[in-house]
mmCIF file of C-alpha atoms in Angstrom:
data_model
loop_
_atom_site.group_PDB
_atom_site.id
_atom_site.type_symbol
_atom_site.label_atom_id
_atom_site.label_comp_id
_atom_site.label_asym_id
_atom_site.label_seq_id
_atom_site.Cartn_x
_atom_site.Cartn_y
_atom_site.Cartn_z
ATOM 1 C CA MET Q 86 32.238 86.312 -195.223
ATOM 2 C CA LYS Q 87 34.107 88.497 -193.043
ATOM 3 C CA ILE Q 88 36.098 91.720 -193.006
ATOM 4 C CA ASN Q 89 39.973 91.387 -193.133
ATOM 5 C CA ALA Q 90 42.024 91.254 -190.310
ATOM 6 C CA PHE Q 91 43.689 94.587 -190.383
ATOM 7 C CA SER Q 92 40.158 96.412 -190.837
ATOM 8 C CA ASP Q 93 39.260 94.255 -187.478
ATOM 9 C CA VAL Q 94 42.314 95.759 -185.624
ATOM 10 C CA CYS Q 95 41.463 99.245 -186.870
ATOM 11 C CA LEU Q 96 37.940 98.815 -185.609
ATOM 12 C CA ARG Q 97 39.118 97.525 -182.068
ATOM 13 C CA VAL Q 98 41.513 100.520 -181.738
ATOM 14 C CA VAL Q 99 38.732 103.077 -182.609
ATOM 15 C CA MET Q 100 36.369 101.432 -180.432
ATOM 16 C CA LEU Q 101 38.756 101.162 -177.488
ATOM 17 C CA LEU Q 102 39.895 104.853 -177.641
ATOM 18 C CA ALA Q 103 36.421 106.286 -178.120
ATOM 19 C CA GLY Q 104 35.269 104.380 -175.284
ATOM 20 C CA GLU Q 105 37.515 106.155 -173.155
ATOM 21 C CA PRO Q 106 35.886 108.801 -170.989
ATOM 22 C CA SER Q 107 38.627 111.137 -171.035
ATOM 23 C CA ALA Q 108 41.176 112.224 -173.315
ATOM 24 C CA ASP Q 109 43.918 110.516 -171.699
ATOM 25 C CA LEU Q 110 46.712 109.126 -173.873
ATOM 26 C CA MET Q 111 47.330 105.419 -174.201
ATOM 27 C CA THR Q 112 50.375 103.882 -175.349
ATOM 28 C CA THR Q 113 50.323 101.400 -178.193
ATOM 29 C CA ALA Q 114 51.565 98.611 -175.758
ATOM 30 C CA VAL Q 115 48.587 99.431 -173.693
ATOM 31 C CA ILE Q 116 46.128 99.510 -176.621
ATOM 32 C CA ALA Q 117 47.819 96.102 -177.953
ATOM 33 C CA GLU Q 118 46.825 94.495 -174.446
ATOM 34 C CA ARG Q 119 43.540 95.895 -174.287
ATOM 35 C CA VAL Q 120 42.455 94.744 -177.617
ATOM 36 C CA GLY Q 121 44.060 91.419 -177.378
ATOM 37 C CA THR Q 122 46.248 91.891 -180.639
ATOM 38 C CA PRO Q 123 49.990 91.916 -181.105
ATOM 39 C CA TYR Q 124 51.752 95.086 -180.692
ATOM 40 C CA ASN Q 125 53.239 95.139 -184.322
ATOM 41 C CA HIS Q 126 49.616 94.826 -185.990
ATOM 42 C CA VAL Q 127 48.347 97.528 -183.513
ATOM 43 C CA SER Q 128 51.219 99.822 -184.226
ATOM 44 C CA LYS Q 129 50.343 99.521 -188.319
ATOM 45 C CA ALA Q 130 46.705 100.111 -187.363
ATOM 46 C CA VAL Q 131 47.400 103.439 -185.206
ATOM 47 C CA ILE Q 132 49.698 104.747 -188.270
ATOM 48 C CA GLN Q 133 47.067 104.281 -190.554
ATOM 49 C CA LEU Q 134 44.156 105.650 -188.191
ATOM 50 C CA ARG Q 135 46.606 108.746 -187.725
ATOM 51 C CA GLU Q 136 46.832 109.244 -191.535
ATOM 52 C CA LEU Q 137 43.084 109.043 -191.856
ATOM 53 C CA GLY Q 138 42.797 111.642 -189.021
ATOM 54 C CA LEU Q 139 40.926 109.582 -186.534
ATOM 55 C CA VAL Q 140 43.584 109.330 -183.690
ATOM 56 C CA GLU Q 141 46.315 111.963 -182.464
ATOM 57 C CA SER Q 142 49.388 110.927 -181.101
ATOM 58 C CA VAL Q 143 52.055 112.594 -178.821
ATOM 59 C CA ARG Q 144 55.758 111.785 -178.963
ATOM 60 C CA GLY Q 145 57.826 111.476 -175.792
ATOM 61 C CA ARG Q 146 58.200 109.586 -172.803
ATOM 62 C CA ALA Q 147 54.408 110.573 -171.536
ATOM 63 C CA GLY Q 148 53.349 110.205 -175.034
ATOM 64 C CA GLY Q 149 50.528 108.000 -176.434
ATOM 65 C CA VAL Q 150 47.569 107.939 -178.635
ATOM 66 C CA ARG Q 151 43.811 109.397 -178.167
ATOM 67 C CA ILE Q 152 41.057 109.476 -180.425
ATOM 68 C CA SER Q 153 40.368 112.567 -182.513
ATOM 69 C CA ALA Q 154 37.219 114.808 -182.843
ATOM 70 C CA ALA Q 155 37.025 113.335 -186.333
ATOM 71 C CA GLY Q 156 37.567 109.579 -184.754
ATOM 72 C CA ARG Q 157 34.642 110.313 -182.279
ATOM 73 C CA GLY Q 158 32.406 110.894 -185.171
ATOM 74 C CA VAL Q 159 33.580 108.227 -187.884
ATOM 75 C CA THR Q 160 31.158 105.628 -188.998
ATOM 76 C CA ALA Q 161 31.872 102.056 -189.429
ATOM 77 C CA GLY Q 162 30.879 102.276 -193.120
ATOM 78 C CA TRP Q 163 33.153 104.999 -193.900
ATOM 79 C CA LEU Q 164 36.127 103.431 -192.139
ATOM 80 C CA LEU Q 165 35.623 99.931 -193.618
ATOM 81 C CA ARG Q 166 35.182 101.641 -196.947
ATOM 82 C CA LYS Q 167 38.518 103.256 -196.578
ATOM 83 C CA LEU Q 168 40.413 100.303 -195.270
ATOM 84 C CA ASP Q 169 39.102 97.835 -198.125
ATOM 85 C CA THR Q 170 41.590 97.736 -200.822
ATOM 86 C CA ARG Q 171 40.388 94.618 -202.648
ATOM 87 C CA SER Q 172 38.935 95.278 -206.018
ATOM 88 C CA ASP Q 173 36.747 91.957 -205.943
ATOM 89 C CA VAL Q 174 34.603 90.333 -203.184
ATOM 90 C CA ALA Q 175 35.687 86.856 -204.544
ATOM 91 C CA GLU Q 176 39.221 85.928 -205.460
ATOM 92 C CA CYS Q 177 38.529 86.621 -209.161
ATOM 93 C CA GLU Q 178 42.132 88.013 -209.429
ATOM 94 C CA SER Q 179 44.722 86.475 -207.114
ATOM 95 C CA PRO Q 180 48.568 85.967 -206.957
ATOM 96 C CA HIS Q 181 47.785 82.204 -207.241
ATOM 97 C CA GLY Q 182 45.942 82.814 -210.344
ATOM 98 C CA ASP Q 183 43.221 84.331 -211.784
ATOM 99 C CA CYS Q 184 39.404 82.694 -212.056
ATOM 100 C CA PRO Q 185 39.210 81.102 -215.522
ATOM 101 C CA LEU Q 186 35.608 82.128 -215.545
ATOM 102 C CA ARG Q 187 36.070 85.831 -214.875
ATOM 103 C CA ASP Q 188 35.402 86.989 -218.401
ATOM 104 C CA GLY Q 189 31.789 87.451 -219.156
ATOM 105 C CA CYS Q 190 31.004 86.518 -215.271
ATOM 106 C CA GLY Q 191 28.226 88.416 -213.997
ATOM 107 C CA LEU Q 192 28.398 87.338 -210.345
ATOM 108 C CA ARG Q 193 31.322 89.601 -209.953
ATOM 109 C CA GLY Q 194 29.411 92.631 -210.424
ATOM 110 C CA ALA Q 195 26.462 91.362 -208.169
ATOM 111 C CA LEU Q 196 29.064 90.695 -205.399
ATOM 112 C CA ARG Q 197 30.350 94.156 -205.719
ATOM 113 C CA ARG Q 198 26.807 95.492 -205.446
ATOM 114 C CA ALA Q 199 26.222 93.340 -202.301
ATOM 115 C CA ARG Q 200 29.481 94.713 -200.760
ATOM 116 C CA GLY Q 201 28.129 98.297 -201.326
ATOM 117 C CA ALA Q 202 24.967 97.138 -199.589
ATOM 118 C CA PHE Q 203 26.856 95.973 -196.693
ATOM 119 C CA TYR Q 204 28.831 99.389 -196.186
ATOM 120 C CA ALA Q 205 25.656 101.211 -196.773
ATOM 121 C CA GLU Q 206 24.115 99.555 -193.689
ATOM 122 C CA LEU Q 207 27.133 100.671 -191.750
ATOM 123 C CA ASP Q 208 27.067 104.253 -193.209
ATOM 124 C CA ASP Q 209 24.856 105.498 -190.035
ATOM 125 C CA VAL Q 210 26.728 103.528 -187.443
ATOM 126 C CA VAL Q 211 29.078 105.778 -185.474
ATOM 127 C CA ILE Q 212 31.672 103.672 -183.881
ATOM 128 C CA ALA Q 213 32.113 105.682 -180.903
ATOM 129 C CA ALA Q 214 28.371 105.475 -180.081
ATOM 130 C CA LEU Q 215 28.647 101.589 -179.935
ATOM 131 C CA ALA Q 216 32.135 101.194 -177.916
ATOM 132 C CA PRO Q 217 31.725 99.553 -174.696
ATOM 133 C CA ARG Q 218 32.463 101.926 -171.752
ATOM 134 C CA ARG Q 219 35.751 101.394 -170.080
ATOM 135 C CA HIS Q 220 34.354 101.755 -166.354
ATOM 136 C CA SER Q 221 31.131 99.756 -166.622
ATOM 137 C CA GLY Q 222 30.276 97.363 -164.005
ATOM 138 C CA THR Q 223 32.346 96.916 -160.921
ATOM 139 C CA VAL Q 224 34.676 99.883 -160.619
ATOM 140 C CA PRO Q 225 37.079 101.526 -158.203
ATOM 141 C CA VAL Q 226 35.583 104.129 -156.160
ATOM 142 C CA ASN Q 227 37.714 106.919 -157.299
ATOM 143 C CA VAL Q 228 36.718 106.347 -160.697
ATOM 144 C CA THR Q 229 32.855 106.413 -159.827
ATOM 145 C CA LEU Q 230 33.600 109.565 -158.007
ATOM 146 C CA ARG Q 231 35.340 111.262 -160.966
ATOM 147 C CA SER Q 232 32.523 110.097 -163.324
ATOM 148 C CA LEU Q 233 30.001 111.594 -160.854
ATOM 149 C CA ALA Q 234 32.048 114.760 -160.735
ATOM 150 C CA GLU Q 235 32.089 114.701 -164.418
ATOM 151 C CA THR Q 236 28.388 114.149 -164.705
ATOM 152 C CA VAL Q 237 27.612 117.071 -162.401
ATOM 153 C CA ARG Q 238 30.129 119.566 -163.915
ATOM 154 C CA MET J 4 35.611 92.238 -196.989
ATOM 155 C CA LYS J 5 35.423 88.805 -199.008
ATOM 156 C CA ILE J 6 33.607 85.622 -198.995
ATOM 157 C CA ASN J 7 35.612 82.422 -197.838
ATOM 158 C CA ALA J 8 37.618 80.591 -199.926
ATOM 159 C CA PHE J 9 35.469 77.464 -199.677
ATOM 160 C CA SER J 10 32.313 79.930 -200.798
ATOM 161 C CA ASP J 11 34.434 80.910 -203.688
ATOM 162 C CA VAL J 12 35.144 77.516 -205.027
ATOM 163 C CA CYS J 13 31.607 76.417 -204.837
ATOM 164 C CA LEU J 14 30.329 79.399 -206.527
ATOM 165 C CA ARG J 15 32.830 78.520 -209.280
ATOM 166 C CA VAL J 16 31.898 75.193 -209.726
ATOM 167 C CA VAL J 17 28.039 75.992 -209.776
ATOM 168 C CA MET J 18 28.816 78.639 -212.436
ATOM 169 C CA LEU J 19 30.841 76.272 -214.536
ATOM 170 C CA LEU J 20 28.358 73.349 -214.678
ATOM 171 C CA ALA J 21 25.336 75.951 -214.764
ATOM 172 C CA GLY J 22 26.995 77.458 -218.071
ATOM 173 C CA GLU J 23 26.903 74.069 -219.678
ATOM 174 C CA PRO J 24 24.558 73.994 -222.499
ATOM 175 C CA SER J 25 23.709 70.269 -222.115
ATOM 176 C CA ALA J 26 23.691 68.126 -219.114
ATOM 177 C CA ASP J 27 26.974 66.444 -219.965
ATOM 178 C CA LEU J 28 28.766 64.834 -217.024
ATOM 179 C CA MET J 29 32.257 66.415 -215.976
ATOM 180 C CA THR J 30 34.773 64.657 -213.800
ATOM 181 C CA THR J 31 36.072 66.601 -210.844
ATOM 182 C CA ALA J 32 39.381 66.536 -212.253
ATOM 183 C CA VAL J 33 38.008 68.634 -215.414
ATOM 184 C CA ILE J 34 36.175 70.791 -213.065
ATOM 185 C CA ALA J 35 39.342 71.458 -211.010
ATOM 186 C CA GLU J 36 40.913 72.660 -214.261
ATOM 187 C CA ARG J 37 38.387 74.527 -215.635
ATOM 188 C CA VAL J 38 37.860 76.664 -212.476
ATOM 189 C CA GLY J 39 41.560 77.107 -211.629
ATOM 190 C CA THR J 40 41.531 75.427 -208.410
ATOM 191 C CA PRO J 41 43.185 72.547 -206.689
ATOM 192 C CA TYR J 42 41.529 69.230 -207.117
ATOM 193 C CA ASN J 43 41.133 68.441 -203.446
ATOM 194 C CA HIS J 44 39.343 71.750 -202.941
ATOM 195 C CA VAL J 45 36.925 70.903 -205.653
ATOM 196 C CA SER J 46 36.221 67.506 -204.569
ATOM 197 C CA LYS J 47 35.173 68.995 -201.335
ATOM 198 C CA ALA J 48 33.081 71.644 -202.899
ATOM 199 C CA VAL J 49 31.320 68.779 -205.036
ATOM 200 C CA ILE J 50 30.358 66.984 -201.917
ATOM 201 C CA GLN J 51 29.037 69.941 -200.367
ATOM 202 C CA LEU J 52 26.843 70.800 -203.424
ATOM 203 C CA ARG J 53 25.752 67.475 -203.689
ATOM 204 C CA GLU J 54 24.385 67.390 -200.096
ATOM 205 C CA LEU J 55 22.700 70.815 -200.889
ATOM 206 C CA GLY J 56 21.045 69.089 -203.646
ATOM 207 C CA LEU J 57 22.595 71.586 -206.395
ATOM 208 C CA VAL J 58 24.760 68.867 -208.323
ATOM 209 C CA GLU J 59 23.940 65.450 -209.167
ATOM 210 C CA SER J 60 26.809 62.843 -209.565
ATOM 211 C CA VAL J 61 27.123 59.671 -211.485
ATOM 212 C CA ARG J 62 29.492 56.731 -210.405
ATOM 213 C CA GLY J 63 31.861 54.603 -212.712
ATOM 214 C CA ARG J 64 34.234 55.146 -215.442
ATOM 215 C CA ALA J 65 31.741 57.348 -217.580
ATOM 216 C CA GLY J 66 30.590 59.070 -214.405
ATOM 217 C CA GLY J 67 30.833 62.641 -213.359
ATOM 218 C CA VAL J 68 28.946 65.592 -212.124
ATOM 219 C CA ARG J 69 26.370 67.699 -213.618
ATOM 220 C CA ILE J 70 24.096 70.639 -212.435
ATOM 221 C CA SER J 71 20.714 69.590 -210.940
ATOM 222 C CA ALA J 72 17.393 71.442 -211.464
ATOM 223 C CA ALA J 73 17.631 72.875 -208.184
ATOM 224 C CA GLY J 74 21.412 74.102 -209.015
ATOM 225 C CA ARG J 75 19.767 75.891 -211.954
ATOM 226 C CA GLY J 76 17.607 77.947 -209.970
ATOM 227 C CA VAL J 77 19.893 78.664 -206.824
ATOM 228 C CA THR J 78 20.700 82.127 -206.004
ATOM 229 C CA ALA J 79 23.798 83.374 -204.792
ATOM 230 C CA GLY J 80 22.317 84.727 -201.662
ATOM 231 C CA TRP J 81 20.962 81.379 -200.625
ATOM 232 C CA LEU J 82 24.058 79.455 -201.337
ATOM 233 C CA LEU J 83 26.422 81.759 -199.655
ATOM 234 C CA ARG J 84 23.976 81.782 -196.610
ATOM 235 C CA LYS J 85 24.318 78.231 -196.565
ATOM 236 C CA LEU J 86 27.912 77.976 -196.678
ATOM 237 C CA ASP J 87 28.647 80.938 -194.015
ATOM 238 C CA THR J 88 29.229 79.026 -190.864
ATOM 239 C CA ARG J 89 30.694 82.076 -189.236
ATOM 240 C CA SER J 90 28.835 83.588 -186.394
ATOM 241 C CA ASP J 91 30.601 86.879 -186.428
ATOM 242 C CA VAL J 92 31.729 89.048 -189.337
ATOM 243 C CA ALA J 93 34.846 90.293 -187.337
ATOM 244 C CA GLU J 94 37.151 88.054 -185.368
ATOM 245 C CA CYS J 95 35.368 88.339 -182.121
ATOM 246 C CA GLU J 96 35.749 84.945 -181.032
ATOM 247 C CA SER J 97 38.728 83.169 -182.424
ATOM 248 C CA PRO J 98 41.026 80.283 -181.504
ATOM 249 C CA HIS J 99 43.806 82.874 -181.040
ATOM 250 C CA GLY J 100 41.832 84.555 -178.328
ATOM 251 C CA ASP J 101 38.568 86.369 -177.903
ATOM 252 C CA CYS J 102 38.110 90.147 -178.418
ATOM 253 C CA PRO J 103 38.355 91.583 -175.033
ATOM 254 C CA LEU J 104 36.022 94.413 -175.866
ATOM 255 C CA ARG J 105 33.201 92.053 -177.053
ATOM 256 C CA ASP J 106 31.147 92.335 -173.985
ATOM 257 C CA GLY J 107 28.841 95.154 -174.459
ATOM 258 C CA CYS J 108 30.222 95.744 -177.933
ATOM 259 C CA GLY J 109 27.318 97.155 -180.134
ATOM 260 C CA LEU J 110 29.470 96.995 -183.354
ATOM 261 C CA ARG J 111 29.084 92.986 -183.624
ATOM 262 C CA GLY J 112 25.368 93.253 -184.107
ATOM 263 C CA ALA J 113 25.806 96.147 -186.543
ATOM 264 C CA LEU J 114 28.019 93.993 -188.525
ATOM 265 C CA ARG J 115 25.790 90.944 -188.605
ATOM 266 C CA ARG J 116 22.853 93.310 -189.818
ATOM 267 C CA ALA J 117 25.262 94.451 -192.866
ATOM 268 C CA ARG J 118 25.944 90.848 -193.445
ATOM 269 C CA GLY J 119 22.174 90.405 -193.816
ATOM 270 C CA ALA J 120 22.020 93.280 -196.264
ATOM 271 C CA PHE J 121 25.151 91.746 -198.059
ATOM 272 C CA TYR J 122 23.089 88.520 -198.655
ATOM 273 C CA ALA J 123 19.698 90.126 -199.118
ATOM 274 C CA GLU J 124 21.227 91.891 -202.156
ATOM 275 C CA LEU J 125 22.165 88.514 -203.845
ATOM 276 C CA ASP J 126 18.704 86.750 -202.878
ATOM 277 C CA ASP J 127 17.516 87.684 -206.504
ATOM 278 C CA VAL J 128 20.884 86.744 -208.172
ATOM 279 C CA VAL J 129 20.242 83.319 -209.799
ATOM 280 C CA ILE J 130 23.865 82.010 -210.274
ATOM 281 C CA ALA J 131 22.873 80.248 -213.625
ATOM 282 C CA ALA J 132 21.542 83.175 -215.065
ATOM 283 C CA LEU J 133 25.149 85.050 -214.601
ATOM 284 C CA ALA J 134 27.422 82.102 -215.575
ATOM 285 C CA PRO J 135 29.761 82.742 -218.476
ATOM 286 C CA ARG J 136 28.546 80.406 -221.461
ATOM 287 C CA ARG J 137 31.004 77.765 -222.272
ATOM 288 C CA HIS J 138 31.043 78.221 -226.100
ATOM 289 C CA SER J 139 31.049 81.903 -226.443
ATOM 290 C CA GLY J 140 33.317 83.348 -228.973
ATOM 291 C CA THR J 141 35.078 81.259 -231.501
ATOM 292 C CA VAL J 142 33.478 77.878 -231.287
ATOM 293 C CA PRO J 143 33.856 74.483 -233.206
ATOM 294 C CA VAL J 144 31.059 74.259 -235.818
ATOM 295 C CA ASN J 145 29.697 70.982 -234.648
ATOM 296 C CA VAL J 146 28.853 72.938 -231.335
ATOM 297 C CA THR J 147 27.221 75.681 -233.264
ATOM 298 C CA LEU J 148 24.938 73.156 -235.252
ATOM 299 C CA ARG J 149 24.029 71.378 -232.093
ATOM 300 C CA SER J 150 23.041 74.680 -230.343
ATOM 301 C CA LEU J 151 21.145 75.664 -233.477
ATOM 302 C CA ALA J 152 19.272 72.453 -233.657
ATOM 303 C CA GLU J 153 18.514 72.914 -229.966
ATOM 304 C CA THR J 154 17.339 76.432 -230.623
ATOM 305 C CA VAL J 155 15.172 75.241 -233.474
ATOM 306 C CA ARG J 156 13.519 72.356 -231.489
#
């Protein structure tokens, strides 16, 4: 089982932006490079995340995207539920043909309940709290000093 | 989120065979038609289910496949776990390139725990108990009589 590709990209974008120590703006092109995903996929993800209020964007030459306050608090469960538009966990109904067993099939409901358990497990998981820090490991000295200054402040 | 296509086919095959009132043999071609899935996909599913001991097959002109005793008792949780060969719920590692955020990413573990909750919810769900009965609704008289005879016996 897996989450869909679009949810995957959205999670990566939120994690990346939430992991930024400051509220610096980041262009979609930079985000795409940093999450290892094609530009057009990331662009769609950013639009969706903005509609959900999880990121803010600033237009213009110096513009870009940054995480919002809501984005810093969003849980993986909430976001994945919002992005999951499928009615069934299995392919009970598909453009290629519906499952002939679907009438009277009790498994469909059981799979939906299992999906509920999957999301419930992620309802306490704040994405920002799990994001890898950008400047962990070996870092340039100026960054370390800036971080230090922020810690002291 | 969804289960993978192969698991989907395997579930359909077990449900179909478990729903048969008798232990009649069914050819792969008939199974394919009844579960609305291409023959070659069903053929692979039958091989996998036989390896797991959930179906029995008889060779020859009058041969075919039927559910085994283990197949009648198998749960959706057990079967889906066996068929899930992915290490990650998201595409942390893929042939197209690994996620650049994966080092130090806490979401990966959270998603795995959520997957565990998904399967745990299905550990008590016996597939045979949820399968649609083949001869529900309008049925030929001889089938009704046979079912009646089996009930009385």
